[in-house]
PDB file of C-alpha atoms in Angstrom:
ATOM      1  CA  UNK B  22       9.544   8.969  16.022  1.00 54.00           C
ATOM      2  CA  UNK B  23      10.374   9.302  12.333  1.00 71.00           C
ATOM      3  CA  UNK B  24       8.212   7.428   9.884  1.00 89.00           C
ATOM      4  CA  UNK B  25       9.404   5.346   6.972  1.00 94.00           C
ATOM      5  CA  UNK B  26      11.983   7.383   5.088  1.00 95.00           C
ATOM      6  CA  UNK B  27      12.449   6.973   1.380  1.00 96.00           C
ATOM      7  CA  UNK B  28      14.923   8.759  -0.823  1.00 95.00           C
ATOM      8  CA  UNK B  29      15.170  10.205  -3.275  1.00 96.00           C
ATOM      9  CA  UNK B  30      11.642  11.544  -3.595  1.00 94.00           C
ATOM     10  CA  UNK B  31      12.040  11.916  -7.354  1.00 96.00           C
ATOM     11  CA  UNK B  32      14.535  10.142  -9.567  1.00 97.00           C
ATOM     12  CA  UNK B  33      15.109  10.656 -13.275  1.00 97.00           C
ATOM     13  CA  UNK B  34      17.150   8.141 -15.230  1.00 97.00           C
ATOM     14  CA  UNK B  35      17.885   7.639 -18.898  1.00 97.00           C
ATOM     15  CA  UNK B  36      17.181   4.287 -20.485  1.00 97.00           C
ATOM     16  CA  UNK B  37      19.954   1.833 -19.675  1.00 97.00           C
ATOM     17  CA  UNK B  38      21.054   3.505 -16.443  1.00 97.00           C
ATOM     18  CA  UNK B  39      20.712   2.051 -12.967  1.00 98.00           C
ATOM     19  CA  UNK B  40      18.226   3.255 -10.360  1.00 98.00           C
ATOM     20  CA  UNK B  41      18.803   2.835  -6.629  1.00 98.00           C
ATOM     21  CA  UNK B  42      15.934   3.494  -4.262  1.00 98.00           C
ATOM     22  CA  UNK B  43      16.509   3.648  -0.530  1.00 98.00           C
ATOM     23  CA  UNK B  44      14.208   2.939   2.372  1.00 97.00           C
ATOM     24  CA  UNK B  45      14.805   3.285   6.104  1.00 96.00           C
ATOM     25  CA  UNK B  46      12.034   1.567   8.086  1.00 94.00           C
ATOM     26  CA  UNK B  47      10.433   2.976  11.186  1.00 92.00           C
ATOM     27  CA  UNK B  48      12.360   2.453  14.390  1.00 89.00           C
ATOM     28  CA  UNK B  49      11.644  -0.992  15.778  1.00 85.00           C
ATOM     29  CA  UNK B  50      10.356  -2.342  12.475  1.00 87.00           C
ATOM     30  CA  UNK B  51      12.238  -5.309  11.089  1.00 86.00           C
ATOM     31  CA  UNK B  52       9.985  -6.106   8.128  1.00 89.00           C
ATOM     32  CA  UNK B  53      10.276  -4.167   4.896  1.00 93.00           C
ATOM     33  CA  UNK B  54       8.072  -4.376   1.822  1.00 93.00           C
ATOM     34  CA  UNK B  55       8.453  -2.807  -1.595  1.00 96.00           C
ATOM     35  CA  UNK B  56       5.460  -1.974  -3.774  1.00 95.00           C
ATOM     36  CA  UNK B  57       5.125  -0.436  -7.223  1.00 96.00           C
ATOM     37  CA  UNK B  58       2.297   1.858  -8.276  1.00 93.00           C
ATOM     38  CA  UNK B  59       1.629   2.581 -11.933  1.00 88.00           C
ATOM     39  CA  UNK B  60      -0.515   5.635 -12.833  1.00 81.00           C
ATOM     40  CA  UNK B  61      -4.207   5.180 -11.971  1.00 75.00           C
ATOM     41  CA  UNK B  62      -3.459   1.795 -10.362  1.00 79.00           C
ATOM     42  CA  UNK B  63      -3.284   0.389  -6.869  1.00 81.00           C
ATOM     43  CA  UNK B  64      -0.057  -0.798  -5.319  1.00 89.00           C
ATOM     44  CA  UNK B  65       1.431  -4.091  -6.491  1.00 91.00           C
ATOM     45  CA  UNK B  66       3.552  -6.137  -4.128  1.00 91.00           C
ATOM     46  CA  UNK B  67       7.131  -6.695  -5.214  1.00 94.00           C
ATOM     47  CA  UNK B  68       9.228  -8.075  -2.365  1.00 94.00           C
ATOM     48  CA  UNK B  69       9.213  -8.679   1.379  1.00 92.00           C
ATOM     49  CA  UNK B  70      12.442  -8.622   3.350  1.00 92.00           C
ATOM     50  CA  UNK B  71      13.666  -8.995   6.870  1.00 90.00           C
ATOM     51  CA  UNK B  72      17.184  -8.106   7.955  1.00 87.00           C
ATOM     52  CA  UNK B  73      19.630  -9.868   5.605  1.00 88.00           C
ATOM     53  CA  UNK B  74      16.877 -12.132   4.242  1.00 91.00           C
ATOM     54  CA  UNK B  75      14.525 -12.028   1.298  1.00 93.00           C
ATOM     55  CA  UNK B  76      11.343 -13.686   2.536  1.00 89.00           C
ATOM     56  CA  UNK B  77       9.206 -13.381  -0.574  1.00 88.00           C
ATOM     57  CA  UNK B  78      10.120 -11.941  -3.951  1.00 91.00           C
ATOM     58  CA  UNK B  79       7.191 -13.357  -5.900  1.00 88.00           C
ATOM     59  CA  UNK B  80       6.243  -9.901  -7.201  1.00 90.00           C
ATOM     60  CA  UNK B  81       9.680  -8.964  -8.477  1.00 93.00           C
ATOM     61  CA  UNK B  82      10.399  -9.072 -12.216  1.00 93.00           C
ATOM     62  CA  UNK B  83      12.825 -11.901 -12.889  1.00 90.00           C
ATOM     63  CA  UNK B  84      15.465  -9.718 -14.497  1.00 94.00           C
ATOM     64  CA  UNK B  85      17.069  -6.357 -13.714  1.00 97.00           C
ATOM     65  CA  UNK B  86      15.359  -5.949 -10.299  1.00 97.00           C
ATOM     66  CA  UNK B  87      16.950  -6.813  -6.981  1.00 97.00           C
ATOM     67  CA  UNK B  88      16.417  -5.870  -3.363  1.00 97.00           C
ATOM     68  CA  UNK B  89      18.404  -6.115  -0.186  1.00 96.00           C
ATOM     69  CA  UNK B  90      18.012  -5.230   3.467  1.00 95.00           C
ATOM     70  CA  UNK B  91      21.469  -5.418   5.031  1.00 92.00           C
ATOM     71  CA  UNK B  92      22.224  -5.771   8.713  1.00 89.00           C
ATOM     72  CA  UNK B  93      23.228  -2.120   8.821  1.00 89.00           C
ATOM     73  CA  UNK B  94      21.724   0.604   6.701  1.00 91.00           C
ATOM     74  CA  UNK B  95      18.614   1.058   4.604  1.00 95.00           C
ATOM     75  CA  UNK B  96      16.855  -1.365   2.326  1.00 97.00           C
ATOM     76  CA  UNK B  97      17.782  -0.859  -1.321  1.00 97.00           C
ATOM     77  CA  UNK B  98      15.680  -1.567  -4.380  1.00 98.00           C
ATOM     78  CA  UNK B  99      17.940  -1.692  -7.400  1.00 98.00           C
ATOM     79  CA  UNK B 100      16.812  -1.561 -11.008  1.00 98.00           C
ATOM     80  CA  UNK B 101      19.474  -2.171 -13.606  1.00 97.00           C
ATOM     81  CA  UNK B 102      19.289  -1.027 -17.234  1.00 97.00           C
ATOM     82  CA  UNK B 103      16.050   0.848 -16.704  1.00 97.00           C
ATOM     83  CA  UNK B 104      13.430   1.001 -19.440  1.00 96.00           C
ATOM     84  CA  UNK B 105      10.512   3.411 -19.918  1.00 94.00           C
ATOM     85  CA  UNK B 106       8.103   0.834 -18.494  1.00 94.00           C
ATOM     86  CA  UNK B 107       9.908   1.037 -15.147  1.00 96.00           C
ATOM     87  CA  UNK B 108       8.563   4.576 -14.673  1.00 96.00           C
ATOM     88  CA  UNK B 109       6.323   4.385 -11.616  1.00 96.00           C
ATOM     89  CA  UNK B 110       6.049   5.299  -7.973  1.00 96.00           C
ATOM     90  CA  UNK B 111       7.898   2.848  -5.730  1.00 97.00           C
ATOM     91  CA  UNK B 112       6.702   2.638  -2.158  1.00 96.00           C
ATOM     92  CA  UNK B 113       8.450   1.092   0.781  1.00 95.00           C
ATOM     93  CA  UNK B 114       6.511  -0.003   3.847  1.00 93.00           C
ATOM     94  CA  UNK B 115       7.594  -1.396   7.180  1.00 91.00           C
ATOM     95  CA  UNK B 116       5.951  -3.205  10.051  1.00 86.00           C
ATOM     96  CA  UNK B 117       7.008  -4.610  13.407  1.00 80.00           C
ATOM     97  CA  UNK B 118       7.544  -8.356  13.795  1.00 72.00           C
ATOM     98  CA  UNK B 119       4.094  -9.117  15.220  1.00 64.00           C
ATOM     99  CA  UNK B 120       1.498 -10.375  12.797  1.00 61.00           C
ATOM    100  CA  UNK B 121      -1.560  -8.244  12.079  1.00 64.00           C
ATOM    101  CA  UNK B 122       0.207  -4.910  12.339  1.00 74.00           C
ATOM    102  CA  UNK B 123      -0.614  -2.402   9.627  1.00 80.00           C
ATOM    103  CA  UNK B 124       2.070  -1.514   7.157  1.00 86.00           C
ATOM    104  CA  UNK B 125       3.368   2.039   7.436  1.00 89.00           C
ATOM    105  CA  UNK B 126       4.349   3.524   4.122  1.00 91.00           C
ATOM    106  CA  UNK B 127       7.006   5.986   3.108  1.00 93.00           C
ATOM    107  CA  UNK B 128       6.240   8.869   0.768  1.00 92.00           C
ATOM    108  CA  UNK B 129       7.469   6.930  -2.228  1.00 94.00           C
ATOM    109  CA  UNK B 130      10.094   7.470  -4.897  1.00 96.00           C
ATOM    110  CA  UNK B 131       8.817   8.596  -8.266  1.00 95.00           C
ATOM    111  CA  UNK B 132      11.039   7.135 -10.944  1.00 97.00           C
ATOM    112  CA  UNK B 133      10.915   8.640 -14.405  1.00 97.00           C
ATOM    113  CA  UNK B 134      12.834   6.976 -17.211  1.00 97.00           C
ATOM    114  CA  UNK B 135      13.489   9.222 -20.188  1.00 96.00           C
TER     115      UNK B 135
ATOM    116  CA  UNK E  15     -10.071 -13.534  -9.829  1.00 62.00           C
ATOM    117  CA  UNK E  16      -9.594 -10.165  -8.194  1.00 73.00           C
ATOM    118  CA  UNK E  17      -8.808 -10.465  -4.527  1.00 90.00           C
ATOM    119  CA  UNK E  18      -9.929  -6.924  -3.780  1.00 94.00           C
ATOM    120  CA  UNK E  19     -12.612  -5.166  -5.809  1.00 95.00           C
ATOM    121  CA  UNK E  20     -13.430  -1.490  -5.538  1.00 95.00           C
ATOM    122  CA  UNK E  21     -16.300  -0.811  -7.914  1.00 94.00           C
ATOM    123  CA  UNK E  22     -16.306   2.981  -7.729  1.00 93.00           C
ATOM    124  CA  UNK E  23     -13.475   4.498  -9.768  1.00 89.00           C
ATOM    125  CA  UNK E  24     -14.603   7.991  -8.745  1.00 91.00           C
ATOM    126  CA  UNK E  25     -17.093   9.677  -6.436  1.00 92.00           C
ATOM    127  CA  UNK E  26     -18.276  13.272  -6.024  1.00 93.00           C
ATOM    128  CA  UNK E  27     -19.758  14.120  -2.643  1.00 94.00           C
ATOM    129  CA  UNK E  28     -20.995  17.347  -1.097  1.00 95.00           C
ATOM    130  CA  UNK E  29     -19.052  18.608   1.894  1.00 96.00           C
ATOM    131  CA  UNK E  30     -20.452  17.491   5.284  1.00 96.00           C
ATOM    132  CA  UNK E  31     -22.266  14.511   3.782  1.00 96.00           C
ATOM    133  CA  UNK E  32     -21.397  10.964   4.788  1.00 96.00           C
ATOM    134  CA  UNK E  33     -19.529   8.846   2.231  1.00 96.00           C
ATOM    135  CA  UNK E  34     -19.455   5.087   1.750  1.00 97.00           C
ATOM    136  CA  UNK E  35     -16.620   3.609  -0.288  1.00 97.00           C
ATOM    137  CA  UNK E  36     -17.228   0.044  -1.407  1.00 97.00           C
ATOM    138  CA  UNK E  37     -14.808  -2.842  -1.076  1.00 97.00           C
ATOM    139  CA  UNK E  38     -15.403  -6.537  -1.597  1.00 97.00           C
ATOM    140  CA  UNK E  39     -12.782  -9.194  -1.161  1.00 96.00           C
ATOM    141  CA  UNK E  40     -12.168 -12.793  -2.079  1.00 95.00           C
ATOM    142  CA  UNK E  41     -10.337 -15.241   0.130  1.00 92.00           C
ATOM    143  CA  UNK E  42     -10.627 -18.800   1.377  1.00 90.00           C
ATOM    144  CA  UNK E  43      -8.309 -18.072   4.261  1.00 88.00           C
ATOM    145  CA  UNK E  44     -10.274 -18.012   7.566  1.00 89.00           C
ATOM    146  CA  UNK E  45      -7.813 -15.547   9.084  1.00 88.00           C
ATOM    147  CA  UNK E  46      -7.251 -12.255   7.330  1.00 90.00           C
ATOM    148  CA  UNK E  47      -7.125  -8.523   7.878  1.00 91.00           C
ATOM    149  CA  UNK E  48      -8.661  -5.678   5.949  1.00 94.00           C
ATOM    150  CA  UNK E  49      -7.124  -2.221   5.696  1.00 94.00           C
ATOM    151  CA  UNK E  50      -8.011   1.139   4.226  1.00 96.00           C
ATOM    152  CA  UNK E  51      -5.397   3.631   3.101  1.00 95.00           C
ATOM    153  CA  UNK E  52      -5.760   7.217   1.888  1.00 96.00           C
ATOM    154  CA  UNK E  53      -3.492   8.623  -0.805  1.00 93.00           C
ATOM    155  CA  UNK E  54      -3.785  12.396  -1.244  1.00 93.00           C
ATOM    156  CA  UNK E  55      -2.495  14.137  -4.342  1.00 90.00           C
ATOM    157  CA  UNK E  56       0.878  14.580  -2.635  1.00 88.00           C
ATOM    158  CA  UNK E  57       1.309  10.824  -3.008  1.00 86.00           C
ATOM    159  CA  UNK E  58       1.916   9.434   0.461  1.00 87.00           C
ATOM    160  CA  UNK E  59      -0.032   6.411   1.700  1.00 90.00           C
ATOM    161  CA  UNK E  60      -1.807   7.058   4.994  1.00 92.00           C
ATOM    162  CA  UNK E  61      -3.163   4.167   7.057  1.00 91.00           C
ATOM    163  CA  UNK E  62      -6.765   4.819   8.143  1.00 95.00           C
ATOM    164  CA  UNK E  63      -8.357   1.759   9.694  1.00 95.00           C
ATOM    165  CA  UNK E  64      -7.991  -1.989  10.209  1.00 93.00           C
ATOM    166  CA  UNK E  65     -10.499  -4.837  10.650  1.00 94.00           C
ATOM    167  CA  UNK E  66      -9.502  -8.361  11.576  1.00 91.00           C
ATOM    168  CA  UNK E  67     -11.570 -11.257  10.295  1.00 92.00           C
ATOM    169  CA  UNK E  68     -12.305 -12.453  13.832  1.00 91.00           C
ATOM    170  CA  UNK E  69     -13.209  -9.035  15.201  1.00 90.00           C
ATOM    171  CA  UNK E  70     -16.765  -9.053  16.463  1.00 88.00           C
ATOM    172  CA  UNK E  71     -17.330  -5.328  16.189  1.00 94.00           C
ATOM    173  CA  UNK E  72     -16.863  -2.960  13.294  1.00 96.00           C
ATOM    174  CA  UNK E  73     -13.679  -0.918  13.541  1.00 95.00           C
ATOM    175  CA  UNK E  74     -13.935   2.829  14.126  1.00 96.00           C
ATOM    176  CA  UNK E  75     -11.275   5.551  14.089  1.00 95.00           C
ATOM    177  CA  UNK E  76     -12.608   9.059  14.529  1.00 96.00           C
ATOM    178  CA  UNK E  77     -14.709   9.916  11.475  1.00 97.00           C
ATOM    179  CA  UNK E  78     -13.808   6.614   9.808  1.00 97.00           C
ATOM    180  CA  UNK E  79     -15.685   3.392  10.361  1.00 97.00           C
ATOM    181  CA  UNK E  80     -15.537   0.080   8.576  1.00 97.00           C
ATOM    182  CA  UNK E  81     -18.822  -1.629   7.728  1.00 96.00           C
ATOM    183  CA  UNK E  82     -17.663  -5.245   7.886  1.00 96.00           C
ATOM    184  CA  UNK E  83     -20.103  -7.815   6.507  1.00 96.00           C
ATOM    185  CA  UNK E  84     -18.242 -11.088   6.631  1.00 95.00           C
ATOM    186  CA  UNK E  85     -20.854 -13.262   4.935  1.00 94.00           C
ATOM    187  CA  UNK E  86     -20.973 -10.857   1.983  1.00 96.00           C
ATOM    188  CA  UNK E  87     -17.185 -10.437   2.049  1.00 96.00           C
ATOM    189  CA  UNK E  88     -17.483  -6.701   2.072  1.00 97.00           C
ATOM    190  CA  UNK E  89     -15.543  -4.099   4.032  1.00 97.00           C
ATOM    191  CA  UNK E  90     -16.912  -0.709   3.116  1.00 98.00           C
ATOM    192  CA  UNK E  91     -15.311   2.450   4.484  1.00 98.00           C
ATOM    193  CA  UNK E  92     -17.686   5.046   5.876  1.00 98.00           C
ATOM    194  CA  UNK E  93     -16.513   8.632   6.327  1.00 97.00           C
ATOM    195  CA  UNK E  94     -18.883  10.741   8.374  1.00 95.00           C
ATOM    196  CA  UNK E  95     -19.224  14.520   7.934  1.00 95.00           C
ATOM    197  CA  UNK E  96     -16.893  14.706   4.949  1.00 96.00           C
ATOM    198  CA  UNK E  97     -14.400  17.560   4.678  1.00 96.00           C
ATOM    199  CA  UNK E  98     -12.612  19.114   1.725  1.00 96.00           C
ATOM    200  CA  UNK E  99      -9.379  17.564   2.974  1.00 96.00           C
ATOM    201  CA  UNK E 100     -10.887  14.104   2.504  1.00 97.00           C
ATOM    202  CA  UNK E 101     -10.453  14.458  -1.265  1.00 97.00           C
ATOM    203  CA  UNK E 102      -7.973  11.729  -2.200  1.00 96.00           C
ATOM    204  CA  UNK E 103      -7.600   8.206  -3.567  1.00 95.00           C
ATOM    205  CA  UNK E 104      -8.759   5.525  -1.162  1.00 97.00           C
ATOM    206  CA  UNK E 105      -7.421   1.998  -1.323  1.00 95.00           C
ATOM    207  CA  UNK E 106      -8.835  -1.107   0.279  1.00 96.00           C
ATOM    208  CA  UNK E 107      -6.289  -3.842   1.017  1.00 94.00           C
ATOM    209  CA  UNK E 108      -6.256  -7.343   2.444  1.00 92.00           C
ATOM    210  CA  UNK E 109      -3.685  -9.456   4.209  1.00 88.00           C
ATOM    211  CA  UNK E 110      -4.231 -13.216   4.224  1.00 84.00           C
ATOM    212  CA  UNK E 111      -2.564 -14.789   7.215  1.00 76.00           C
ATOM    213  CA  UNK E 112      -2.026 -18.280   5.873  1.00 65.00           C
ATOM    214  CA  UNK E 113      -1.409 -17.832   2.187  1.00 56.00           C
ATOM    215  CA  UNK E 114       1.930 -17.967   0.458  1.00 50.00           C
ATOM    216  CA  UNK E 115       3.291 -15.021  -1.440  1.00 45.00           C
ATOM    217  CA  UNK E 116       3.719 -11.606   0.111  1.00 48.00           C
ATOM    218  CA  UNK E 117       3.469 -13.147   3.573  1.00 51.00           C
ATOM    219  CA  UNK E 118       2.200 -10.429   5.855  1.00 59.00           C
ATOM    220  CA  UNK E 119       2.084  -8.141   2.859  1.00 73.00           C
ATOM    221  CA  UNK E 120      -1.020  -6.575   1.403  1.00 85.00           C
ATOM    222  CA  UNK E 121      -3.067  -7.013  -1.763  1.00 89.00           C
ATOM    223  CA  UNK E 122      -4.569  -3.720  -2.905  1.00 91.00           C
ATOM    224  CA  UNK E 123      -7.671  -2.802  -4.858  1.00 93.00           C
ATOM    225  CA  UNK E 124      -7.496  -0.305  -7.718  1.00 91.00           C
ATOM    226  CA  UNK E 125      -8.793   2.505  -5.569  1.00 93.00           C
ATOM    227  CA  UNK E 126     -11.614   5.041  -5.510  1.00 95.00           C
ATOM    228  CA  UNK E 127     -10.959   8.688  -6.295  1.00 94.00           C
ATOM    229  CA  UNK E 128     -13.080  10.703  -3.854  1.00 96.00           C
ATOM    230  CA  UNK E 129     -13.703  14.368  -4.524  1.00 95.00           C
ATOM    231  CA  UNK E 130     -15.433  16.467  -1.882  1.00 95.00           C
ATOM    232  CA  UNK E 131     -17.206  19.504  -3.285  1.00 93.00           C
ATOM    233  CA  UNK E 132     -17.887  22.671  -1.263  1.00 92.00           C
TER     234      UNK E 132
END
């Protein structure tokens, strides 16, 4: 039973380029969460999605960031026109539908903007 | 106000000793869950243990136990018989069941960097 799969593991982008981060949840999990971790910090919530629906995006920056979780395929976190401050580790987590279940995290994507 | 506070940025502990990592939380929600995650230097987030606010007994998972003191709003992680492989960042997190924002998601503390010395 594969865990949460994130790719790529490392991503380098120049300022102004687009970054696409992918996340495949664990089998049977329909809830996906994206978190960002800056160096020496804990994880900060960005967005919570279920299939084809954004449930809560209160942690997403208002511009340049978007997320989707289509009916088929992985969840995508998209960052347009990246800036140096976007450099961070981005973690995806998934959980089953029932409340109270722990979130299972992927290994993260480390984005570096040069 | 901080929802999750971890007051120990770093800790050095001798191998085989027991370790207590502090976590206090702030919520007015009567129903919530508390989680501990381990993040080794390789970067992945590993779920360790969970305590629900209505659970009567402290959670235990192998060498991990959670010292849950509801009145003090603390949820300290205890690691018995520490091992070199326990060296990592440890994050305390909370899920509030009835709050808006990040529904079913987690709020994390800043973490404690634990180093086990031989």
